[in-house]
PDB file of C-alpha atoms in Angstrom:
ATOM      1  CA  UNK F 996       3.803  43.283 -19.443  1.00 68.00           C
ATOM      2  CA  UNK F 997       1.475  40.894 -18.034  1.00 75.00           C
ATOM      3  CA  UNK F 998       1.038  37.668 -19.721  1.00 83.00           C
ATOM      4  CA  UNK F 999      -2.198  35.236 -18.982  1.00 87.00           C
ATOM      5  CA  UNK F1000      -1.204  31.770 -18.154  1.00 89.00           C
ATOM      6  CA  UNK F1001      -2.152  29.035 -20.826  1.00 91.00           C
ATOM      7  CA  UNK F1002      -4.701  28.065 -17.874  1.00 92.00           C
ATOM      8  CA  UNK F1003      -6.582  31.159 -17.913  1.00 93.00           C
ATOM      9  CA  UNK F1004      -7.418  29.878 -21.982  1.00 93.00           C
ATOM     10  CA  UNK F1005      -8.353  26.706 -21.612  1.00 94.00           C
ATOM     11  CA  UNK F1006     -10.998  27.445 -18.491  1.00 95.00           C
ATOM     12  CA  UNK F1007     -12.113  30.029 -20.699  1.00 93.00           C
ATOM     13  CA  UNK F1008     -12.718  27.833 -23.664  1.00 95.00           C
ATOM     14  CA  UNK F1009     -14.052  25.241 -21.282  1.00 95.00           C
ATOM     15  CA  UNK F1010     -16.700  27.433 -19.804  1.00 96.00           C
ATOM     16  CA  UNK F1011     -17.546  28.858 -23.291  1.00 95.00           C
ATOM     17  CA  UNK F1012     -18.126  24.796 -24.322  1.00 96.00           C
ATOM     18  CA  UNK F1013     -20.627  24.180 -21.373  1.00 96.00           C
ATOM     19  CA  UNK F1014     -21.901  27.795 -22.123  1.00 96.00           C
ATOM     20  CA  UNK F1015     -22.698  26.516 -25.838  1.00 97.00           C
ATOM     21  CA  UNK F1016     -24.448  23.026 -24.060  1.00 96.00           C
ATOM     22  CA  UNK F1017     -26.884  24.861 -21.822  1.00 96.00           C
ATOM     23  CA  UNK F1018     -27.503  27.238 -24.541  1.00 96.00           C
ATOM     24  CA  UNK F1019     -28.388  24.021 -27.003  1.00 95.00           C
ATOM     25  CA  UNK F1020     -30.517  22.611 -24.198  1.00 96.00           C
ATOM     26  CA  UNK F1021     -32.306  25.824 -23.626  1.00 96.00           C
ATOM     27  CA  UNK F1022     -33.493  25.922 -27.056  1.00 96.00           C
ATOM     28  CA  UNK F1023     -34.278  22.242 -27.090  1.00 96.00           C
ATOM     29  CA  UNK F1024     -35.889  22.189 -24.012  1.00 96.00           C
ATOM     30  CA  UNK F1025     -38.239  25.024 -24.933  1.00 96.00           C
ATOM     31  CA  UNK F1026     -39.878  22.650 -27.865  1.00 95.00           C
ATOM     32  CA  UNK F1027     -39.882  19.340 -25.718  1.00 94.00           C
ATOM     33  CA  UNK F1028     -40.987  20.318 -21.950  1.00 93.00           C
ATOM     34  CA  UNK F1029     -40.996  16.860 -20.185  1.00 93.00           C
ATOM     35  CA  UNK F1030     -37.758  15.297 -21.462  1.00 94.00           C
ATOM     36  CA  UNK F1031     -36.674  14.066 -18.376  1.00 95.00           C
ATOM     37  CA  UNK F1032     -32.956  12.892 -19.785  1.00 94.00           C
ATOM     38  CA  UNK F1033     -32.289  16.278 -21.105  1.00 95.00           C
ATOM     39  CA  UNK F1034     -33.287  18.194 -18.199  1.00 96.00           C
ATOM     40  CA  UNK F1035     -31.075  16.275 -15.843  1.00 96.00           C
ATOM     41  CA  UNK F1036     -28.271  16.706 -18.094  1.00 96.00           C
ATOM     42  CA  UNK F1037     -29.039  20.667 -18.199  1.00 96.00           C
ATOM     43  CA  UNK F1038     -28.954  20.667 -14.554  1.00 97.00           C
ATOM     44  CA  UNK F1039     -26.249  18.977 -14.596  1.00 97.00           C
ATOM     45  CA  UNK F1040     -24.023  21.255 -16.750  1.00 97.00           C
ATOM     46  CA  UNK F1041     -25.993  24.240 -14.963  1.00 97.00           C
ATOM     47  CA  UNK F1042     -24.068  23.064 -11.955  1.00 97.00           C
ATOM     48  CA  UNK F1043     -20.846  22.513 -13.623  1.00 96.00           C
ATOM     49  CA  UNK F1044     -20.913  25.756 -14.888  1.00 96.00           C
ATOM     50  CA  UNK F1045     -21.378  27.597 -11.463  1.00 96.00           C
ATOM     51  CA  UNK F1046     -18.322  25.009 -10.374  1.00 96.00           C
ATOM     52  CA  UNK F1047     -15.879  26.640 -13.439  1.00 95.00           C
ATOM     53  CA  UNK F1048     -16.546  30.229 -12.979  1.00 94.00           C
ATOM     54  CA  UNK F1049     -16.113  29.839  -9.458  1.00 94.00           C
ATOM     55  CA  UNK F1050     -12.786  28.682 -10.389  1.00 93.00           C
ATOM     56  CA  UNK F1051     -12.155  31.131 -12.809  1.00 92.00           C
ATOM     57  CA  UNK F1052     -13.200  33.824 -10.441  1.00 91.00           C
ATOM     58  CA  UNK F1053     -10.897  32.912  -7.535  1.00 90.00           C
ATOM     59  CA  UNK F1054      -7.979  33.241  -9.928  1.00 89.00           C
ATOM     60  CA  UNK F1055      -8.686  35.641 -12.359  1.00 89.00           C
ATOM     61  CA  UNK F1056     -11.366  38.030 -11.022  1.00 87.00           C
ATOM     62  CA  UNK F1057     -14.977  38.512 -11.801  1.00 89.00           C
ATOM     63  CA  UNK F1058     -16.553  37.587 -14.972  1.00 89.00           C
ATOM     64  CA  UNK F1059     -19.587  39.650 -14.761  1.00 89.00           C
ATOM     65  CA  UNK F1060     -20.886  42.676 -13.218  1.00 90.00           C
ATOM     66  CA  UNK F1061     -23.042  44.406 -10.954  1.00 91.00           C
ATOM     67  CA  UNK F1062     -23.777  42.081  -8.740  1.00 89.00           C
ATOM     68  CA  UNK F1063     -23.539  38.790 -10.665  1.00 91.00           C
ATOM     69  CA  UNK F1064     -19.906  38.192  -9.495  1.00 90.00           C
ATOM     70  CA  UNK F1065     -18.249  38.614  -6.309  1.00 88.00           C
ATOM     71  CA  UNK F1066     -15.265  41.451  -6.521  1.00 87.00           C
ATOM     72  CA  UNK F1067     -12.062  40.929  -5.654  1.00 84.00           C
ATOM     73  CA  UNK F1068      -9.860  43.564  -3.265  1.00 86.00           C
ATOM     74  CA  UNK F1069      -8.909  46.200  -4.887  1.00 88.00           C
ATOM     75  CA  UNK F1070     -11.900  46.378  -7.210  1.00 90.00           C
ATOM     76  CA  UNK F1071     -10.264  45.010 -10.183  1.00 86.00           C
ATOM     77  CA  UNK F1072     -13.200  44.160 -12.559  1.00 86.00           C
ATOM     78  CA  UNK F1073     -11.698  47.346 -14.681  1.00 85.00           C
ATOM     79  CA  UNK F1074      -8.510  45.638 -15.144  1.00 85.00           C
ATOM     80  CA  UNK F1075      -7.107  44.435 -18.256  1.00 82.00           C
ATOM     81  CA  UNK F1076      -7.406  42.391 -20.256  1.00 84.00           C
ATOM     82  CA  UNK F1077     -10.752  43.294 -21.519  1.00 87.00           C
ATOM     83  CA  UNK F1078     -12.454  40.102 -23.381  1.00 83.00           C
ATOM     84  CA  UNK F1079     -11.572  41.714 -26.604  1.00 88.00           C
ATOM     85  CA  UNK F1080      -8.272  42.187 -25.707  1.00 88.00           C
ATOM     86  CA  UNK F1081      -7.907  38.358 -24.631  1.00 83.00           C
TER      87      UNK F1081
ATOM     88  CA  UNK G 622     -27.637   6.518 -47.469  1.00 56.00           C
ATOM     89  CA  UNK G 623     -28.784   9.031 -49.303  1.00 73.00           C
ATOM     90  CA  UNK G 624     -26.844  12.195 -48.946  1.00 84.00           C
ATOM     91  CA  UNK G 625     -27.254  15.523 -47.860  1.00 88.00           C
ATOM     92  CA  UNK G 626     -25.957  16.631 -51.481  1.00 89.00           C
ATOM     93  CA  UNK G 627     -29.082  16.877 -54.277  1.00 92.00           C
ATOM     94  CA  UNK G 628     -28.212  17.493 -57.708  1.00 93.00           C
ATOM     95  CA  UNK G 629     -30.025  19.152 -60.497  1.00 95.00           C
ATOM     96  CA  UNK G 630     -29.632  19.796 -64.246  1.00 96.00           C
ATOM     97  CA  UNK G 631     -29.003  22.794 -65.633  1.00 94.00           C
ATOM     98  CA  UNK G 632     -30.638  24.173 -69.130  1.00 94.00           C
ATOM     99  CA  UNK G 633     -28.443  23.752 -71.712  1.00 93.00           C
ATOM    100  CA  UNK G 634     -28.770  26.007 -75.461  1.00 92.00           C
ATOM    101  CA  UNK G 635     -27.515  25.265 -78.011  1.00 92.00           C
ATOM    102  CA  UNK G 636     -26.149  28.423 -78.747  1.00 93.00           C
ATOM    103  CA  UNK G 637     -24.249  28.275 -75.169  1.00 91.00           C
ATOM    104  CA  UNK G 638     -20.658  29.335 -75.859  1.00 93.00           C
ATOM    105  CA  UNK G 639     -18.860  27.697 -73.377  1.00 94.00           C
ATOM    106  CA  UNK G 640     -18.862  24.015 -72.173  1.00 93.00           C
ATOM    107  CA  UNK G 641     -22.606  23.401 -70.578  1.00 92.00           C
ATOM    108  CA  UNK G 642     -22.239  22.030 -67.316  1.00 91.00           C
ATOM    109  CA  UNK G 643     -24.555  19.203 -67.055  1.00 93.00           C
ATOM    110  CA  UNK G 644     -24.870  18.540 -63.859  1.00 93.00           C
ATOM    111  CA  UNK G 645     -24.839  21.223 -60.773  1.00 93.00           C
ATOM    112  CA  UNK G 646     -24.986  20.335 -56.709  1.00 91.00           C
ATOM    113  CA  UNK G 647     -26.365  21.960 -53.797  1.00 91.00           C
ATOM    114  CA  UNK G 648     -26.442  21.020 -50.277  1.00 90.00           C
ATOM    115  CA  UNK G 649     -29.611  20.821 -48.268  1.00 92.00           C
ATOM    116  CA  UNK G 650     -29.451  20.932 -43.727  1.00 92.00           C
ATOM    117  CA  UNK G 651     -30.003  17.504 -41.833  1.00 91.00           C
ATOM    118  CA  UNK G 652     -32.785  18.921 -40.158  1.00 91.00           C
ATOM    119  CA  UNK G 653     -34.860  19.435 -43.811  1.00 91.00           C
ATOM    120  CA  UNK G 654     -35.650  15.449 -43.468  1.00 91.00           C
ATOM    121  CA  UNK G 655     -36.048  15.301 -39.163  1.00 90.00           C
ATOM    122  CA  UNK G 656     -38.976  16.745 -38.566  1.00 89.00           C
ATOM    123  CA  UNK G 657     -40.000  17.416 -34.788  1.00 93.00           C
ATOM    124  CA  UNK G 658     -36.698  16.718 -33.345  1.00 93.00           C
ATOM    125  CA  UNK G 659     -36.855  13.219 -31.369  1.00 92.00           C
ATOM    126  CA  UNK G 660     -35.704  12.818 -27.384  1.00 92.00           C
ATOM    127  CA  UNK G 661     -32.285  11.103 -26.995  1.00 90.00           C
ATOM    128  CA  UNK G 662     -29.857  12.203 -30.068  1.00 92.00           C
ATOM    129  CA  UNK G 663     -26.620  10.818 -29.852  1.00 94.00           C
ATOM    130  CA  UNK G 664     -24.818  14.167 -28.628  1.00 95.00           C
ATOM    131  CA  UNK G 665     -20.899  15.354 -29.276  1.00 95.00           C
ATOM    132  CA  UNK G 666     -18.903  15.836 -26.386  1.00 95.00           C
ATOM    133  CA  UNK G 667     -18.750  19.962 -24.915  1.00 94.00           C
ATOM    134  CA  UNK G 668     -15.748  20.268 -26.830  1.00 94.00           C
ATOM    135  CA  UNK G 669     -16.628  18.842 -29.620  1.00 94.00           C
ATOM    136  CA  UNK G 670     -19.940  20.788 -29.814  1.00 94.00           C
ATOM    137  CA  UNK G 671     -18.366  23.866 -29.310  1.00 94.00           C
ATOM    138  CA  UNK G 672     -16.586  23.133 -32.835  1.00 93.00           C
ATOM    139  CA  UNK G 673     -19.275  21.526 -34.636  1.00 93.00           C
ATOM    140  CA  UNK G 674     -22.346  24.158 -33.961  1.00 92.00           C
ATOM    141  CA  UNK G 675     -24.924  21.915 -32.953  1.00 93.00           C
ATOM    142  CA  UNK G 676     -25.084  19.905 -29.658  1.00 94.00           C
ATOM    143  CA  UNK G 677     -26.503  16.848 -31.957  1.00 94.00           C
ATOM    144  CA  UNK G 678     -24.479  14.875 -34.149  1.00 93.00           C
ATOM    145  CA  UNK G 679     -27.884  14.026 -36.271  1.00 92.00           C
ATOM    146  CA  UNK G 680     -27.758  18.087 -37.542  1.00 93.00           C
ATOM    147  CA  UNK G 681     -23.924  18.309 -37.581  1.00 92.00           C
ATOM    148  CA  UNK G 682     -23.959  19.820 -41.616  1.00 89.00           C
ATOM    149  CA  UNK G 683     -20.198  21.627 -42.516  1.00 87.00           C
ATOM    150  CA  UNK G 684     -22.436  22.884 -45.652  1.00 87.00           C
ATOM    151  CA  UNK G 685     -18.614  22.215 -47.594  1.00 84.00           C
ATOM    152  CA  UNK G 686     -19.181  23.294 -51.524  1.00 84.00           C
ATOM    153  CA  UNK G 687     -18.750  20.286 -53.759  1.00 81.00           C
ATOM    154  CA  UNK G 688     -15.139  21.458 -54.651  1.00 82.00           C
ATOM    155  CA  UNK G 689     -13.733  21.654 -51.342  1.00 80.00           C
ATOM    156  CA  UNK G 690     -12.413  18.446 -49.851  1.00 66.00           C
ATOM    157  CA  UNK G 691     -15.476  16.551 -47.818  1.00 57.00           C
ATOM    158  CA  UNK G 692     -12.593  16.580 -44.593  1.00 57.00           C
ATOM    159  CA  UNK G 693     -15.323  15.171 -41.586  1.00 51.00           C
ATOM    160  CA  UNK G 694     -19.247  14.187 -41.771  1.00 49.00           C
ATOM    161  CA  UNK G 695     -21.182  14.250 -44.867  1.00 47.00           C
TER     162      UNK G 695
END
């Protein structure tokens, strides 16, 4: 039966914490347009981001789909575990 | 500092059969008294965040009822 390494959890959880940042900042930034400090530091996790699910894809497959993530050989998007099944 | 918690007093009859409470609380959010949110909040870490629900530690509100222990923040 395969098991997930505690690793696969804790990327997980950290992209889910920048996830909750740049969603924060959006909503922010939407109100104040020229705050200079928080749009470096939304770039800044925007980049981090791409950084941890590019790590999370070479080990554990793609995140998204159609397009948004590279596959891996054999197609294994499909695979378990499904994110509800985490 | 004046707290998030606000009390107000309840009606009490005379004809009330049980003990009147006197005095009842409610909780009102940080961001009632911020207005148009200024630049340059002191922020929680990711982490941190991710726990709390808000990026700033100015709105971090638990909204805890009076009779459960106040464990972090206000």
């Amino acid at each position: 039966m395969k098991q997930l390494p505690a690793d696969y959890y804790q990327l997980l959880e950290q992209l889910q914490a920048v996830d909750f940042v740049l969603v924060d900042l959006t909503l922010y930034l939407d109100t104040h347009n020229n705050d200079t400090e928080a749009i470096k530091q939304f770039n800044h996790y925007a980049k981090e981001r791409k950084k941890l699910r590019n790590a999370i894809e070479s080990k554990y497959g793609p995140l998204m789909q159609f397009g948004h993530s590279y596959s891996g050989q054999p197609w294994n998007w499909d695979d378990a575990p499904w994110p509800w099944q985490v | 500092m004046n707290t998030l918690r606000k009390t107000w007093h309840p009606y009490v009859s005379p004809f009330d059969p049980c003990t009147p409470i006197k005095v009842k609380t409610y909780s009102t959010p940080p961001n009632l008294y911020m207005g148009f949110q200024p630049p340059g909040l002191e922020q929680f870490t990711p982490m941190e965040a991710l726990r709390a629900g808000t990026l700033w530690k100015a709105f971090y509100d638990p909204w805890y009822s009076p009779y459960e222990k106040a464990r972090e923040g206000q």
